[in-house]
Amino acid sequence: MRPLVVGNWKMHDTVSQARALVEGLLTAASAFPAEVDVVVAPPFTALQAVSQLLRRQSRIALGAQTMHWEDQGPFTGEISPPMLREFDVKYVVLGHSERRMYCSETDEAVNKKAYAALRHAITPIIAVGETLDEKTAGHTKQRVTAQTRAALDGFSAQEIGRIVLAYEPIWAIGTGRNDDPANANATMAAIRSVREDLSDVRILYGGSVKPDNMASYAAMPNVNGALVGGASLSAESFSAIVRAAVAQK
């Protein structure tokens, strides 16, 4: 299964900073392994500028950090799938824990957004993860499988084949405390077991991914890439993660 490495820039970088970062990535892209798919997801304000730069090549695809499920309507501040398609967005991150926590995004909303993404030929990257309290209580697998099941409710086998999942333990995001690769692999195996047709779906690990730990994750059988936060804001560190994503299983 081809690894996928996604850079989620979150609320970082102005348009000029985004251009500079992408220019650095385009320079480094010649050394990216051919078997790795690469995506960057800048903030909405930089989508147009980044899209224009990425159209020069086919090595890096454009992603978005969220979207609404409706094509248009009275949803102040929201962005629709057709708006993303206009900038040639190929992927969208849905259900990130920060969206769930700070924007009250529900499992039902994630499900509706995922359907909308597929309608517009955008690949949804559906994120699931547990809090530190849930982990401590031994509820990790129960939590992430419930989120996965809800996000994929009603999906056909054909639709399942067009999605990406991401396991991001909330306690590891931005903390420098990445999950042990073997533990993450076991949790991702539980996610994969939710449906038989998830066997060929890519599942990414996210949560304090760095150049020096990516190879350990890439070696795990259920890890098919990474959803990278802070380390994606440097062309050097993100490129190193991309290069490490092809470790031998």
Coordinates of C-alpha atoms in Angstrom, one line a residue:
M1 CA 0.0 0.0 0.0
R2 CA 1.4 3.4 -1.0
P3 CA 2.3 5.5 2.0
L4 CA 0.7 9.0 2.3
V5 CA 2.3 11.8 4.2
V6 CA 0.1 14.9 4.9
G7 CA 1.3 18.2 6.2
N8 CA -1.5 19.9 8.3
W9 CA -0.3 23.5 8.7
K10 CA -3.2 24.4 11.0
M11 CA -3.5 28.1 11.7
H12 CA 0.1 28.9 10.7
D13 CA 1.6 30.9 7.9
T14 CA 0.5 34.0 6.0
V15 CA 0.3 33.8 2.2
S16 CA 3.9 35.0 1.7
Q17 CA 5.1 32.5 4.3
A18 CA 3.1 29.7 2.7
R19 CA 4.6 30.5 -0.7
A20 CA 8.1 30.3 0.8
L21 CA 7.4 27.0 2.4
V22 CA 6.0 25.5 -0.8
E23 CA 9.0 26.8 -2.8
G24 CA 11.2 24.9 -0.4
L25 CA 9.2 21.8 -0.7
L26 CA 9.2 21.9 -4.5
T27 CA 13.0 22.2 -4.4
A28 CA 13.2 19.1 -2.1
A29 CA 10.5 17.2 -4.0
S30 CA 13.1 15.8 -6.5
A31 CA 14.4 13.6 -3.6
F32 CA 11.0 12.3 -2.5
P33 CA 10.7 8.6 -2.9
A34 CA 8.5 7.8 -5.9
E35 CA 6.3 5.4 -3.9
V36 CA 5.1 8.0 -1.4
D37 CA 2.1 10.3 -2.0
V38 CA 2.5 13.8 -0.5
V39 CA -0.1 16.4 0.5
V40 CA 0.1 19.8 2.1
A41 CA -3.0 21.4 3.8
P42 CA -2.5 25.1 4.3
P43 CA -5.0 27.5 5.9
F44 CA -7.8 28.6 3.6
T45 CA -6.3 32.1 3.1
A46 CA -3.3 30.5 1.4
L47 CA -5.1 27.8 -0.7
Q48 CA -5.1 29.9 -3.9
A49 CA -1.5 30.9 -3.7
V50 CA -0.3 27.4 -2.9
S51 CA -2.5 25.9 -5.6
Q52 CA -0.9 28.1 -8.2
L53 CA 2.6 27.0 -7.1
L54 CA 1.7 23.3 -7.0
R55 CA 0.2 23.4 -10.5
R56 CA 3.8 23.5 -11.8
Q57 CA 4.3 19.9 -10.8
S58 CA 2.5 16.7 -9.9
R59 CA 4.5 15.6 -6.9
I60 CA 2.7 17.3 -4.1
A61 CA -1.1 17.5 -3.9
L62 CA -3.2 20.2 -2.2
G63 CA -5.4 19.5 0.8
A64 CA -7.7 21.5 3.0
Q65 CA -8.2 21.4 6.8
T66 CA -12.0 21.1 6.9
M67 CA -15.1 22.1 4.9
H68 CA -18.9 22.2 5.2
W69 CA -21.1 19.4 3.9
E70 CA -23.4 21.8 1.9
D71 CA -22.5 23.2 -1.5
Q72 CA -23.7 26.7 -0.6
G73 CA -26.0 28.4 1.9
P74 CA -26.3 30.6 5.0
F75 CA -23.2 29.3 6.8
T76 CA -21.2 32.3 7.7
G77 CA -17.5 31.6 7.8
E78 CA -17.7 28.2 6.2
I79 CA -16.1 26.8 3.0
S80 CA -17.9 24.5 0.6
P81 CA -16.6 21.6 -1.4
P82 CA -17.0 23.4 -4.8
M83 CA -14.9 26.3 -3.4
L84 CA -12.2 23.8 -2.6
R85 CA -12.4 22.2 -6.0
E86 CA -11.9 25.6 -7.6
F87 CA -8.4 25.5 -6.1
D88 CA -7.8 21.9 -7.2
V89 CA -8.0 20.6 -3.7
K90 CA -7.6 16.8 -3.8
Y91 CA -7.8 15.9 0.0
V92 CA -9.6 17.3 3.0
V93 CA -8.9 16.6 6.7
L94 CA -12.2 15.9 8.6
G95 CA -12.9 15.3 12.3
H96 CA -9.5 16.5 13.6
S97 CA -9.6 16.6 17.4
E98 CA -9.1 20.3 17.4
R99 CA -12.2 20.8 15.2
R100 CA -14.1 18.4 17.5
M101 CA -12.9 20.2 20.6
Y102 CA -13.0 23.8 19.7
C103 CA -15.7 23.9 17.0
S104 CA -18.0 21.2 18.4
E105 CA -17.7 19.0 15.4
T106 CA -19.7 15.8 15.9
D107 CA -19.4 12.3 14.5
E108 CA -22.6 13.0 12.5
A109 CA -21.0 16.1 11.0
V110 CA -17.9 14.2 10.1
N111 CA -20.0 11.6 8.3
K112 CA -21.9 14.2 6.3
K113 CA -18.7 16.0 5.4
A114 CA -17.1 12.8 4.2
Y115 CA -20.1 12.0 2.0
A116 CA -19.9 15.6 0.6
A117 CA -16.2 15.2 -0.1
L118 CA -16.7 12.0 -2.1
R119 CA -19.5 13.7 -4.1
H120 CA -17.0 16.3 -5.3
A121 CA -14.1 13.9 -5.9
I122 CA -12.2 15.1 -2.8
T123 CA -10.5 12.4 -0.7
P124 CA -11.6 12.7 3.0
I125 CA -8.9 12.0 5.6
I126 CA -11.0 11.1 8.6
A127 CA -9.2 11.6 11.9
V128 CA -10.0 9.7 15.1
G129 CA -8.3 9.7 18.5
E130 CA -8.6 9.4 22.3
T131 CA -7.9 11.8 25.1
L132 CA -5.4 11.1 27.8
D133 CA -8.2 10.3 30.3
E134 CA -9.7 7.8 27.9
K135 CA -6.2 6.3 27.3
T136 CA -5.6 6.1 31.1
A137 CA -9.0 4.4 31.6
G138 CA -8.2 1.8 29.0
H139 CA -10.8 3.0 26.6
T140 CA -8.6 3.8 23.6
K141 CA -9.9 1.1 21.2
Q142 CA -13.5 1.5 22.3
R143 CA -13.3 5.3 21.6
V144 CA -11.5 5.2 18.2
T145 CA -13.6 2.3 16.8
A146 CA -16.8 4.1 17.8
Q147 CA -15.6 7.2 16.0
T148 CA -14.6 5.2 12.9
R149 CA -17.9 3.4 12.8
A150 CA -19.9 6.6 13.1
A151 CA -17.8 8.4 10.5
L152 CA -18.3 5.6 8.0
D153 CA -22.0 4.9 8.7
G154 CA -23.9 4.1 5.5
F155 CA -20.8 4.0 3.3
S156 CA -20.7 1.4 0.5
A157 CA -17.6 -0.8 -0.1
Q158 CA -16.8 1.3 -3.1
E159 CA -17.0 4.5 -1.1
I160 CA -14.8 3.0 1.6
G161 CA -12.1 2.4 -1.0
R162 CA -12.0 6.2 -1.6
I163 CA -11.2 7.4 1.9
V164 CA -8.2 7.7 4.2
L165 CA -8.3 7.3 8.0
A166 CA -5.9 8.9 10.5
Y167 CA -5.3 7.8 14.1
E168 CA -4.2 10.8 16.2
P169 CA -4.1 10.2 19.9
I170 CA -5.2 13.6 21.2
W171 CA -2.7 13.5 24.1
A172 CA 0.2 13.3 21.6
I173 CA -0.8 16.2 19.3
G174 CA 1.7 19.0 19.7
T175 CA 3.0 17.7 23.0
G176 CA 6.2 15.9 21.8
R177 CA 4.8 12.7 23.4
N178 CA 4.3 10.4 20.4
D179 CA 2.6 7.1 20.9
D180 CA 4.8 4.0 21.0
P181 CA 4.8 2.6 17.4
A182 CA 3.7 -0.9 18.5
N183 CA 0.9 0.5 20.6
A184 CA -0.2 2.8 17.7
N185 CA -0.1 -0.2 15.3
A186 CA -2.3 -2.2 17.6
T187 CA -4.9 0.6 17.9
M188 CA -4.8 1.1 14.1
A189 CA -5.4 -2.7 13.7
A190 CA -8.5 -2.2 15.9
I191 CA -9.6 0.6 13.6
R192 CA -9.1 -1.5 10.6
S193 CA -11.2 -4.3 12.1
V194 CA -14.3 -2.1 12.2
R195 CA -15.2 -3.2 8.7
E196 CA -13.9 -5.9 6.5
D197 CA -13.5 -3.5 3.6
L198 CA -11.0 -1.4 5.5
S199 CA -8.3 -3.9 4.9
D200 CA -7.0 -1.9 1.9
V201 CA -7.6 1.6 3.2
R202 CA -4.7 3.7 4.2
I203 CA -4.5 4.6 7.9
L204 CA -2.1 7.4 8.9
Y205 CA -0.5 8.0 12.3
G206 CA -0.5 11.5 13.7
G207 CA 0.7 13.0 16.9
S208 CA 4.2 14.5 17.4
V209 CA 5.5 12.8 14.2
K210 CA 9.2 13.9 13.6
P211 CA 12.0 12.9 11.2
D212 CA 13.6 10.8 13.9
N213 CA 10.5 8.6 14.6
M214 CA 8.8 8.3 11.2
A215 CA 10.8 5.2 10.2
S216 CA 9.6 3.4 13.3
Y217 CA 6.0 4.0 12.4
A218 CA 6.6 3.2 8.7
A219 CA 7.8 -0.2 9.8
M220 CA 4.5 -1.1 11.4
P221 CA 2.1 -3.2 9.2
N222 CA -1.0 -1.1 9.9
V223 CA 0.7 2.3 9.4
N224 CA 0.4 3.6 5.9
G225 CA 1.9 7.1 6.4
A226 CA 1.5 10.1 8.6
L227 CA -0.6 13.2 9.4
V228 CA 2.0 15.7 10.4
G229 CA 1.4 18.9 12.3
G230 CA 4.3 21.1 13.6
A231 CA 7.0 19.3 11.7
S232 CA 5.3 20.1 8.4
L233 CA 6.0 23.8 8.9
S234 CA 9.6 23.3 7.9
A235 CA 10.5 22.1 4.4
E236 CA 13.5 20.4 5.8
S237 CA 11.8 18.4 8.5
F238 CA 8.7 17.6 6.4
S239 CA 10.9 16.4 3.5
A240 CA 12.8 14.2 6.0
I241 CA 9.6 12.6 7.2
V242 CA 8.5 11.9 3.6
R243 CA 11.8 10.2 2.9
A244 CA 11.5 8.1 6.0
A245 CA 7.9 7.0 5.1
V246 CA 9.2 4.0 3.0
A247 CA 10.9 2.0 5.7
Q248 CA 10.8 -1.8 5.2
K249 CA 7.8 -3.5 6.8

